[in-house]
Amino acid sequence: MPQYDLIVIGTGPGGYVCAIRAAQLGMKVAVVEKRATHGGTCLNVGCIPSKALLHASELYEEAGHGFAGMGIKVQPELDLPALLAFKDEGVEGNVKGVEFLLKKNKIDAYHGLGTIEAAGKVKVTPDKGEPQTLETKAIVIATGSEVTSLPGIEIDEKKVVSSTGALSLPEVPKRLVLIGGGVIGLELGSVWRRLGAEVTVVEFLDRIVPTEDQEISKQFQRILQKQGMTFKMSSKVTGVEPAGEGLKVTVEPAKGGDAETLEADVVLVCVGRRPNTEGLGLDEIGVERDEKGRVKTDGHFKTNVDGIYAIGDVISGPMLAHKAEEEGVAIAESLAGQAGHVNYDVIPSVVYTYPEIASVGKTEEELKEAGVAYKVGKFPFLANGRAKVNRTTDGFVKILADAKTDRVLGVHMIGPDVGNMIAEAALGMEFGASAEDIARTCHAHPTLPEAVKEAALAVDGRAIHM
């Protein structure tokens, strides 16, 4: 029976990073992955393929509508099979990269369903062949999350699709109805709108991306509407039925009222994700879960069963790949006797639409609810020289700082390339930066990050270019 110091179940961003860090620290490590390829949802059917489609569709739309204003005359032609092949090539490169890294770090990889038989024992059941039991000192559950469906609405990945099916539609739908106004749905909805679909978003709440700062959410919806998306807020989908070659979607007000019917060629269901724990054997060995099905852990990723730990989407906290990676490193270091730690107050999040949304730290609503006195500094991209000359002026940067200490408590951005710009804010907050610290840091000109400096200056009411 093979013996290991650590077995990681799942090789998404949290799992494979955890395994690599543990191997770096001298442990004998194995990973168990039920997919044929490594990388989890993120690399196979999530973050990576969706970003490829977002990038390609953004260039397509820019060529068709933005180039002419810069004196470049072209008439782009969509080759959807080639675009999807471009996406698949990117996915293949990434998953092969993870496979290479595991081999480089001398990590044994087993493919099959990983079931925890007891503390220290993992049974691997492959699609073909006999099950095998592995022994280990520690087990880390890193099995991620899966799509949440709506009761009464069957996802067939053809006409009614999840985020997975939406990555590979064989043709551009004329009418796409998107159920849910969250991050994943709006990113994929943006892709197909740029490629020619009429997109209608049905959202149960009164605003989209509800976890973002409210001012960001409102501005975001206005921009998406200007781009051509239609929104039905405070509404719910109560039925999806075939109608000829298309679908009929029944929509009602969230608080009750008269129903209406929307016609669609494709319905995309994006109402959230749930932890993926099926087949792990958690109930049989007594691993506790919460009311949402997430594995319960203490402050050091330990479950109630000795020797079993959990990280990533399968435990509480934001379902973000980089959050899982940080947890993977932290538990590996902790198992090696080091001080593994994750600062959950400084985990950035990004929405990769155009314009992008990026945020880190507290929102205004959270600060108000907590009774924290704060100051606000805002700076619009309309007043940024680089954004102005590039005609990418939608959006702003907003910095929230403690009213007494000036320490930065939250940074929220909507605009061009803010997914990259948020790293500056996260780094500053990790080291306890004040708005004054950011304001006095020299930023290169002409660049978009100058908007961060100006927002920091605005906290003290002394922005230069506004």
Short mmCIF file of C-alpha atoms in Angstrom, two decimals:
data_model
loop_
_atom_site.label_atom_id
_atom_site.label_comp_id
_atom_site.label_asym_id
_atom_site.label_seq_id
_atom_site.Cartn_x
_atom_site.Cartn_y
_atom_site.Cartn_z
CA MET A 1 0.00 0.00 0.00
CA PRO A 2 1.62 3.32 -1.11
CA GLN A 3 2.54 5.60 1.82
CA TYR A 4 2.47 9.40 1.68
CA ASP A 5 2.90 12.41 3.94
CA LEU A 6 0.02 14.17 2.16
CA ILE A 7 -2.72 13.25 -0.28
CA VAL A 8 -4.66 16.08 -1.92
CA ILE A 9 -8.05 15.19 -3.41
CA GLY A 10 -8.70 17.51 -6.35
CA THR A 11 -6.20 19.30 -8.58
CA GLY A 12 -7.88 22.62 -9.15
CA PRO A 13 -5.94 25.79 -8.26
CA GLY A 14 -6.16 25.08 -4.52
CA GLY A 15 -5.27 21.40 -4.77
CA TYR A 16 -2.34 21.46 -7.16
CA VAL A 17 -0.81 24.54 -5.51
CA CYS A 18 -1.12 22.85 -2.12
CA ALA A 19 0.56 19.71 -3.47
CA ILE A 20 3.41 21.63 -5.07
CA ARG A 21 4.11 23.72 -1.96
CA ALA A 22 4.08 20.58 0.21
CA ALA A 23 6.53 18.87 -2.14
CA GLN A 24 8.78 21.95 -2.02
CA LEU A 25 8.81 21.57 1.75
CA GLY A 26 10.07 17.99 1.51
CA MET A 27 6.86 15.97 1.82
CA LYS A 28 6.03 12.86 -0.19
CA VAL A 29 2.82 13.92 -1.94
CA ALA A 30 0.11 12.37 -4.08
CA VAL A 31 -2.91 13.94 -5.77
CA VAL A 32 -6.18 12.30 -6.75
CA GLU A 33 -8.18 13.78 -9.64
CA LYS A 34 -11.43 12.40 -11.05
CA ARG A 35 -11.10 14.31 -14.35
CA ALA A 36 -8.86 13.07 -17.12
CA THR A 37 -6.96 16.37 -16.89
CA HIS A 38 -5.71 18.48 -13.98
CA GLY A 39 -6.69 22.06 -13.20
CA GLY A 40 -10.22 21.56 -11.91
CA THR A 41 -13.17 23.68 -13.00
CA CYS A 42 -10.98 26.76 -13.29
CA LEU A 43 -8.64 25.56 -16.00
CA ASN A 44 -10.99 23.15 -17.77
CA VAL A 45 -14.42 24.79 -17.85
CA GLY A 46 -14.15 28.01 -15.84
CA CYS A 47 -11.68 30.86 -15.44
CA ILE A 48 -9.31 30.01 -18.30
CA PRO A 49 -11.68 29.16 -21.19
CA SER A 50 -14.04 32.00 -20.30
CA LYS A 51 -11.15 34.50 -20.36
CA ALA A 52 -10.12 33.24 -23.78
CA LEU A 53 -13.65 33.87 -25.08
CA LEU A 54 -13.83 37.25 -23.36
CA HIS A 55 -10.53 38.31 -24.91
CA ALA A 56 -11.41 37.13 -28.41
CA SER A 57 -14.94 38.55 -28.37
CA GLU A 58 -13.67 41.89 -27.05
CA LEU A 59 -11.22 42.15 -29.95
CA TYR A 60 -13.98 41.18 -32.39
CA GLU A 61 -16.26 43.91 -31.10
CA GLU A 62 -13.43 46.45 -31.06
CA ALA A 63 -12.57 45.62 -34.66
CA GLY A 64 -16.19 45.97 -35.71
CA HIS A 65 -17.05 49.14 -33.80
CA GLY A 66 -13.96 50.79 -32.33
CA PHE A 67 -11.25 50.63 -34.96
CA ALA A 68 -12.96 53.01 -37.43
CA GLY A 69 -12.79 55.89 -34.95
CA MET A 70 -9.02 55.45 -34.82
CA GLY A 71 -8.62 55.47 -38.58
CA ILE A 72 -8.43 51.70 -39.03
CA LYS A 73 -10.94 50.35 -41.53
CA VAL A 74 -11.73 46.63 -41.25
CA GLN A 75 -14.80 44.44 -41.48
CA PRO A 76 -14.32 41.48 -39.10
CA GLU A 77 -15.82 38.11 -39.95
CA LEU A 78 -16.65 35.67 -37.16
CA ASP A 79 -15.35 32.12 -37.52
CA LEU A 80 -16.92 30.57 -34.42
CA PRO A 81 -15.35 27.09 -34.78
CA ALA A 82 -11.90 28.72 -35.00
CA LEU A 83 -12.67 30.93 -32.00
CA LEU A 84 -13.69 27.89 -29.94
CA ALA A 85 -10.55 26.08 -31.10
CA PHE A 86 -8.49 29.05 -29.88
CA LYS A 87 -10.18 28.67 -26.50
CA ASP A 88 -9.56 24.91 -26.40
CA GLU A 89 -5.90 25.37 -27.31
CA GLY A 90 -5.46 27.74 -24.37
CA VAL A 91 -7.10 25.26 -22.00
CA GLU A 92 -4.91 22.41 -23.24
CA GLY A 93 -1.76 24.46 -22.72
CA ASN A 94 -2.72 25.31 -19.16
CA VAL A 95 -3.72 21.81 -18.07
CA LYS A 96 -0.54 20.35 -19.58
CA GLY A 97 1.36 23.00 -17.64
CA VAL A 98 -0.11 21.72 -14.36
CA GLU A 99 0.70 18.13 -15.33
CA PHE A 100 4.31 19.20 -15.97
CA LEU A 101 4.55 21.01 -12.62
CA LEU A 102 3.31 17.95 -10.73
CA LYS A 103 5.89 15.73 -12.43
CA LYS A 104 8.63 18.32 -11.90
CA ASN A 105 7.90 18.30 -8.16
CA LYS A 106 7.83 14.46 -8.06
CA ILE A 107 4.15 14.32 -7.07
CA ASP A 108 2.33 11.04 -7.79
CA ALA A 109 -0.92 11.62 -9.68
CA TYR A 110 -3.84 9.18 -9.52
CA HIS A 111 -6.91 9.55 -11.73
CA GLY A 112 -10.25 8.39 -10.38
CA LEU A 113 -12.80 9.13 -7.69
CA GLY A 114 -11.12 9.75 -4.34
CA THR A 115 -13.04 8.44 -1.33
CA ILE A 116 -11.83 8.87 2.23
CA GLU A 117 -12.24 5.48 3.93
CA ALA A 118 -10.81 6.68 7.23
CA ALA A 119 -8.31 9.18 8.54
CA GLY A 120 -5.13 8.32 6.67
CA LYS A 121 -6.75 6.17 3.96
CA VAL A 122 -7.93 7.24 0.49
CA LYS A 123 -9.46 4.82 -1.98
CA VAL A 124 -9.02 5.72 -5.65
CA THR A 125 -11.64 4.28 -8.00
CA PRO A 126 -10.65 4.80 -11.66
CA ASP A 127 -13.09 4.70 -14.58
CA LYS A 128 -11.42 1.48 -15.66
CA GLY A 129 -9.47 -0.95 -13.54
CA GLU A 130 -9.47 -1.92 -9.91
CA PRO A 131 -9.76 0.46 -6.93
CA GLN A 132 -6.57 1.18 -5.02
CA THR A 133 -6.12 2.30 -1.40
CA LEU A 134 -3.42 4.82 -0.46
CA GLU A 135 -2.13 5.57 3.03
CA THR A 136 -1.10 9.02 4.22
CA LYS A 137 -0.44 11.11 7.30
CA ALA A 138 -2.71 13.94 6.15
CA ILE A 139 -5.54 14.44 3.65
CA VAL A 140 -6.55 17.76 2.11
CA ILE A 141 -9.98 17.98 0.47
CA ALA A 142 -9.79 20.41 -2.47
CA THR A 143 -12.68 19.22 -4.61
CA GLY A 144 -14.05 22.67 -5.48
CA SER A 145 -17.62 23.44 -6.46
CA GLU A 146 -20.21 22.58 -9.09
CA VAL A 147 -23.04 24.38 -10.84
CA THR A 148 -26.25 25.00 -8.90
CA SER A 149 -29.43 24.26 -10.87
CA LEU A 150 -32.91 25.71 -10.51
CA PRO A 151 -35.76 23.41 -9.41
CA GLY A 152 -37.92 22.44 -12.35
CA ILE A 153 -35.46 23.67 -14.98
CA GLU A 154 -33.43 20.87 -16.53
CA ILE A 155 -29.99 21.73 -17.84
CA ASP A 156 -29.32 19.71 -21.01
CA GLU A 157 -26.20 21.71 -22.07
CA LYS A 158 -27.77 22.22 -25.51
CA LYS A 159 -30.69 24.64 -25.22
CA VAL A 160 -30.66 25.14 -21.45
CA VAL A 161 -27.01 25.44 -20.50
CA SER A 162 -24.83 26.00 -17.47
CA SER A 163 -21.60 27.98 -17.58
CA THR A 164 -19.97 24.81 -18.96
CA GLY A 165 -22.28 24.53 -21.96
CA ALA A 166 -22.09 28.28 -22.59
CA LEU A 167 -18.37 27.90 -23.33
CA SER A 168 -19.02 25.75 -26.39
CA LEU A 169 -22.27 26.80 -28.09
CA PRO A 170 -22.07 25.60 -31.72
CA GLU A 171 -23.61 28.81 -33.03
CA VAL A 172 -24.36 32.29 -31.78
CA PRO A 173 -27.91 32.33 -30.38
CA LYS A 174 -30.14 35.08 -31.68
CA ARG A 175 -31.78 35.45 -28.25
CA LEU A 176 -30.03 34.47 -25.02
CA VAL A 177 -31.84 34.64 -21.68
CA LEU A 178 -29.49 34.71 -18.73
CA ILE A 179 -30.88 33.58 -15.36
CA GLY A 180 -28.84 35.34 -12.69
CA GLY A 181 -26.98 38.65 -12.68
CA GLY A 182 -23.81 37.45 -11.00
CA VAL A 183 -20.21 37.40 -12.15
CA ILE A 184 -20.12 34.19 -14.21
CA GLY A 185 -23.35 34.86 -16.06
CA LEU A 186 -22.51 38.44 -16.95
CA GLU A 187 -19.07 37.46 -18.22
CA LEU A 188 -20.49 34.76 -20.51
CA GLY A 189 -23.47 36.92 -21.44
CA SER A 190 -20.99 39.61 -22.51
CA VAL A 191 -19.19 37.13 -24.77
CA TRP A 192 -22.30 36.13 -26.69
CA ARG A 193 -23.67 39.69 -26.86
CA ARG A 194 -20.45 40.84 -28.52
CA LEU A 195 -20.73 37.98 -31.00
CA GLY A 196 -24.28 39.00 -31.95
CA ALA A 197 -26.79 37.64 -29.43
CA GLU A 198 -29.62 39.67 -27.90
CA VAL A 199 -29.08 39.16 -24.18
CA THR A 200 -31.77 39.52 -21.49
CA VAL A 201 -30.74 39.15 -17.85
CA VAL A 202 -33.31 38.03 -15.27
CA GLU A 203 -32.14 38.77 -11.72
CA PHE A 204 -34.03 37.94 -8.52
CA LEU A 205 -32.49 40.82 -6.54
CA ASP A 206 -32.80 44.54 -7.24
CA ARG A 207 -29.21 44.87 -8.48
CA ILE A 208 -26.59 42.87 -10.34
CA VAL A 209 -23.28 41.66 -8.81
CA PRO A 210 -24.81 42.22 -5.34
CA THR A 211 -21.61 41.57 -3.38
CA GLU A 212 -19.90 44.56 -5.00
CA ASP A 213 -20.01 48.11 -3.67
CA GLN A 214 -23.49 49.41 -4.51
CA GLU A 215 -22.19 52.39 -6.48
CA ILE A 216 -20.14 50.02 -8.64
CA SER A 217 -23.20 47.78 -9.24
CA LYS A 218 -25.34 50.69 -10.40
CA GLN A 219 -22.69 52.07 -12.74
CA PHE A 220 -22.02 48.59 -14.11
CA GLN A 221 -25.65 47.99 -15.00
CA ARG A 222 -25.88 51.36 -16.75
CA ILE A 223 -22.81 50.54 -18.83
CA LEU A 224 -24.07 47.06 -19.79
CA GLN A 225 -27.43 48.53 -20.77
CA LYS A 226 -25.63 51.06 -22.96
CA GLN A 227 -23.81 48.12 -24.57
CA GLY A 228 -27.14 46.49 -25.42
CA MET A 229 -28.05 44.14 -22.57
CA THR A 230 -31.63 44.14 -21.27
CA PHE A 231 -32.33 43.67 -17.56
CA LYS A 232 -35.38 42.41 -15.71
CA MET A 233 -34.59 43.06 -12.05
CA SER A 234 -36.45 41.80 -8.97
CA SER A 235 -37.74 38.99 -11.16
CA LYS A 236 -37.63 35.20 -11.19
CA VAL A 237 -37.83 32.53 -13.86
CA THR A 238 -40.58 30.04 -13.04
CA GLY A 239 -40.43 27.88 -16.13
CA VAL A 240 -38.59 27.06 -19.35
CA GLU A 241 -40.44 25.11 -22.03
CA PRO A 242 -39.71 24.08 -25.63
CA ALA A 243 -41.42 26.21 -28.26
CA GLY A 244 -40.72 25.09 -31.82
CA GLU A 245 -36.97 25.33 -32.34
CA GLY A 246 -36.63 27.72 -29.39
CA LEU A 247 -37.74 28.12 -25.80
CA LYS A 248 -40.40 29.98 -23.86
CA VAL A 249 -39.21 31.44 -20.56
CA THR A 250 -41.81 32.37 -17.94
CA VAL A 251 -40.81 35.32 -15.75
CA GLU A 252 -42.63 36.67 -12.70
CA PRO A 253 -41.92 39.53 -10.26
CA ALA A 254 -39.91 38.25 -7.28
CA LYS A 255 -42.57 39.49 -4.88
CA GLY A 256 -45.45 38.07 -6.91
CA GLY A 257 -47.54 39.43 -9.75
CA ASP A 258 -48.40 38.86 -13.38
CA ALA A 259 -46.12 36.60 -15.39
CA GLU A 260 -44.65 37.40 -18.79
CA THR A 261 -43.11 35.17 -21.43
CA LEU A 262 -39.75 35.68 -23.09
CA GLU A 263 -38.65 33.90 -26.24
CA ALA A 264 -35.15 32.47 -26.32
CA ASP A 265 -32.92 30.26 -28.41
CA VAL A 266 -30.68 29.46 -25.45
CA VAL A 267 -31.16 29.87 -21.70
CA LEU A 268 -28.06 30.19 -19.55
CA VAL A 269 -28.58 29.23 -15.89
CA CYS A 270 -26.06 30.97 -13.61
CA VAL A 271 -27.56 31.09 -10.13
CA GLY A 272 -24.47 30.16 -8.13
CA ARG A 273 -22.27 27.21 -7.25
CA ARG A 274 -22.30 24.64 -4.47
CA PRO A 275 -19.49 22.65 -2.82
CA ASN A 276 -18.59 19.43 -4.59
CA THR A 277 -18.52 16.72 -1.92
CA GLU A 278 -20.29 13.81 -3.59
CA GLY A 279 -18.48 10.50 -3.37
CA LEU A 280 -15.93 11.64 -0.81
CA GLY A 281 -17.44 9.50 1.96
CA LEU A 282 -17.65 12.41 4.40
CA ASP A 283 -20.84 11.24 6.13
CA GLU A 284 -19.47 7.74 6.62
CA ILE A 285 -16.36 8.99 8.45
CA GLY A 286 -18.20 11.77 10.32
CA VAL A 287 -16.76 14.91 8.72
CA GLU A 288 -19.12 17.75 9.62
CA ARG A 289 -20.68 20.10 7.07
CA ASP A 290 -22.66 23.33 7.46
CA GLU A 291 -26.17 24.21 6.28
CA LYS A 292 -24.83 25.00 2.79
CA GLY A 293 -23.06 21.66 2.47
CA ARG A 294 -19.59 23.16 2.99
CA VAL A 295 -16.99 21.26 4.98
CA LYS A 296 -16.63 22.78 8.45
CA THR A 297 -13.08 23.74 9.40
CA ASP A 298 -11.37 25.60 12.21
CA GLY A 299 -9.12 28.60 11.64
CA HIS A 300 -6.37 26.31 10.33
CA PHE A 301 -8.38 24.35 7.71
CA LYS A 302 -8.76 21.32 10.00
CA THR A 303 -12.03 19.38 10.00
CA ASN A 304 -13.46 17.72 13.10
CA VAL A 305 -11.64 14.50 12.10
CA ASP A 306 -7.92 14.42 12.90
CA GLY A 307 -5.67 14.35 9.87
CA ILE A 308 -8.33 15.63 7.45
CA TYR A 309 -8.29 19.22 6.16
CA ALA A 310 -10.20 21.19 3.53
CA ILE A 311 -9.60 24.29 1.40
CA GLY A 312 -11.11 26.31 -1.47
CA ASP A 313 -14.70 26.32 -2.68
CA VAL A 314 -15.57 23.33 -0.51
CA ILE A 315 -15.25 25.47 2.67
CA SER A 316 -16.67 28.88 3.62
CA GLY A 317 -15.52 32.10 2.02
CA PRO A 318 -15.50 33.52 -1.50
CA MET A 319 -15.38 30.93 -4.30
CA LEU A 320 -12.26 32.33 -5.94
CA ALA A 321 -9.33 30.41 -7.43
CA HIS A 322 -6.73 32.67 -5.86
CA LYS A 323 -8.35 32.33 -2.43
CA ALA A 324 -8.04 28.55 -2.81
CA GLU A 325 -4.40 28.89 -3.87
CA GLU A 326 -3.55 30.97 -0.80
CA GLU A 327 -5.26 28.39 1.42
CA GLY A 328 -3.37 25.58 -0.33
CA VAL A 329 -0.04 27.22 0.43
CA ALA A 330 -1.09 28.00 4.01
CA ILE A 331 -2.13 24.43 4.90
CA ALA A 332 0.98 22.96 3.25
CA GLU A 333 3.21 25.27 5.28
CA SER A 334 1.22 24.58 8.42
CA LEU A 335 1.62 20.80 7.97
CA ALA A 336 5.35 21.39 7.58
CA GLY A 337 5.50 23.19 10.92
CA GLN A 338 5.53 26.70 9.50
CA ALA A 339 3.07 29.55 10.14
CA GLY A 340 0.70 29.23 7.18
CA HIS A 341 -1.74 32.14 7.09
CA VAL A 342 -4.35 33.78 4.82
CA ASN A 343 -5.43 37.40 5.26
CA TYR A 344 -9.09 37.20 4.28
CA ASP A 345 -9.47 40.99 4.54
CA VAL A 346 -7.25 41.44 1.49
CA ILE A 347 -8.54 39.01 -1.15
CA PRO A 348 -9.23 40.85 -4.41
CA SER A 349 -12.06 39.95 -6.74
CA VAL A 350 -12.44 40.76 -10.44
CA VAL A 351 -15.28 40.67 -12.97
CA TYR A 352 -13.72 40.22 -16.42
CA THR A 353 -16.35 41.95 -18.52
CA TYR A 354 -15.61 45.20 -20.33
CA PRO A 355 -15.17 47.39 -18.49
CA GLU A 356 -13.78 45.23 -15.70
CA ILE A 357 -14.73 45.45 -12.03
CA ALA A 358 -12.10 44.94 -9.35
CA SER A 359 -12.37 45.27 -5.59
CA VAL A 360 -10.56 44.47 -2.37
CA GLY A 361 -11.56 45.06 1.24
CA LYS A 362 -14.78 46.52 2.60
CA THR A 363 -17.63 48.14 0.67
CA GLU A 364 -19.30 51.34 1.80
CA GLU A 365 -22.36 49.34 2.82
CA GLU A 366 -20.25 47.05 5.04
CA LEU A 367 -18.51 49.98 6.70
CA LYS A 368 -21.82 51.73 7.39
CA GLU A 369 -23.31 48.56 8.85
CA ALA A 370 -20.27 48.14 11.10
CA GLY A 371 -20.48 51.77 12.23
CA VAL A 372 -16.97 52.59 10.99
CA ALA A 373 -16.23 56.26 10.28
CA TYR A 374 -14.60 56.52 6.86
CA LYS A 375 -13.60 58.94 4.11
CA VAL A 376 -14.14 58.47 0.37
CA GLY A 377 -11.86 59.43 -2.51
CA LYS A 378 -13.12 58.98 -6.08
CA PHE A 379 -11.55 59.66 -9.43
CA PRO A 380 -13.21 59.08 -12.84
CA PHE A 381 -11.34 57.60 -15.80
CA LEU A 382 -12.85 60.44 -17.83
CA ALA A 383 -10.21 62.65 -16.19
CA ASN A 384 -7.32 60.23 -16.78
CA GLY A 385 -5.13 61.20 -19.73
CA ARG A 386 -4.41 57.65 -20.92
CA ALA A 387 -8.06 56.59 -20.70
CA LYS A 388 -9.15 59.74 -22.49
CA VAL A 389 -6.80 59.33 -25.45
CA ASN A 390 -7.68 55.60 -25.67
CA ARG A 391 -11.44 56.34 -25.51
CA THR A 392 -11.85 54.02 -22.52
CA THR A 393 -13.34 56.51 -20.10
CA ASP A 394 -16.21 54.55 -18.53
CA GLY A 395 -15.82 54.01 -14.79
CA PHE A 396 -13.92 55.26 -11.76
CA VAL A 397 -11.63 54.35 -8.86
CA LYS A 398 -12.95 54.63 -5.31
CA ILE A 399 -10.86 54.42 -2.14
CA LEU A 400 -12.34 54.07 1.34
CA ALA A 401 -10.08 55.07 4.22
CA ASP A 402 -10.51 55.14 8.01
CA ALA A 403 -11.57 58.65 9.03
CA LYS A 404 -9.14 58.73 11.97
CA THR A 405 -6.10 56.74 10.88
CA ASP A 406 -6.36 57.15 7.07
CA ARG A 407 -5.70 53.41 6.70
CA VAL A 408 -7.17 52.05 3.46
CA LEU A 409 -10.19 49.85 4.22
CA GLY A 410 -11.44 49.13 0.72
CA VAL A 411 -10.73 49.90 -2.93
CA HIS A 412 -13.33 49.52 -5.68
CA MET A 413 -12.81 50.09 -9.38
CA ILE A 414 -14.76 49.83 -12.59
CA GLY A 415 -12.96 50.63 -15.80
CA PRO A 416 -10.27 49.54 -18.27
CA ASP A 417 -7.70 47.00 -17.01
CA VAL A 418 -8.71 47.39 -13.36
CA GLY A 419 -8.25 43.62 -12.87
CA ASN A 420 -4.52 44.29 -13.06
CA MET A 421 -4.66 47.62 -11.24
CA ILE A 422 -6.23 46.11 -8.11
CA ALA A 423 -2.92 44.39 -7.25
CA GLU A 424 -1.47 47.75 -6.17
CA ALA A 425 -4.36 48.27 -3.76
CA ALA A 426 -4.12 44.74 -2.36
CA LEU A 427 -0.38 45.08 -1.79
CA GLY A 428 -0.86 48.42 -0.08
CA MET A 429 -3.58 47.07 2.20
CA GLU A 430 -1.52 43.97 3.05
CA PHE A 431 1.14 46.29 4.46
CA GLY A 432 -1.36 48.59 6.20
CA ALA A 433 -1.04 51.49 3.75
CA SER A 434 -2.82 54.78 4.32
CA ALA A 435 -4.44 56.74 1.51
CA GLU A 436 -1.60 59.22 2.01
CA ASP A 437 0.95 56.45 1.33
CA ILE A 438 -0.65 55.72 -2.04
CA ALA A 439 -1.09 59.41 -2.82
CA ARG A 440 2.63 60.10 -2.25
CA THR A 441 3.79 57.13 -4.35
CA CYS A 442 4.99 58.26 -7.77
CA HIS A 443 2.94 56.69 -10.58
CA ALA A 444 4.19 56.61 -14.18
CA HIS A 445 2.54 58.95 -16.70
CA PRO A 446 0.53 58.46 -18.81
CA THR A 447 -0.96 55.30 -17.28
CA LEU A 448 -4.33 54.15 -16.04
CA PRO A 449 -3.02 53.51 -12.48
CA GLU A 450 -2.63 57.26 -12.08
CA ALA A 451 -6.36 57.11 -11.33
CA VAL A 452 -5.51 55.16 -8.15
CA LYS A 453 -3.11 57.89 -7.02
CA GLU A 454 -5.70 60.56 -7.79
CA ALA A 455 -8.41 58.68 -5.86
CA ALA A 456 -6.03 58.49 -2.91
CA LEU A 457 -5.42 62.24 -3.18
CA ALA A 458 -9.20 62.74 -3.34
CA VAL A 459 -9.59 61.07 0.07
CA ASP A 460 -8.03 64.24 1.44
CA GLY A 461 -9.85 66.47 -1.03
CA ARG A 462 -6.78 67.31 -3.10
CA ALA A 463 -7.03 65.45 -6.41
CA ILE A 464 -5.00 67.33 -9.03
CA HIS A 465 -6.73 66.48 -12.28
CA MET A 466 -10.34 66.91 -11.22
#
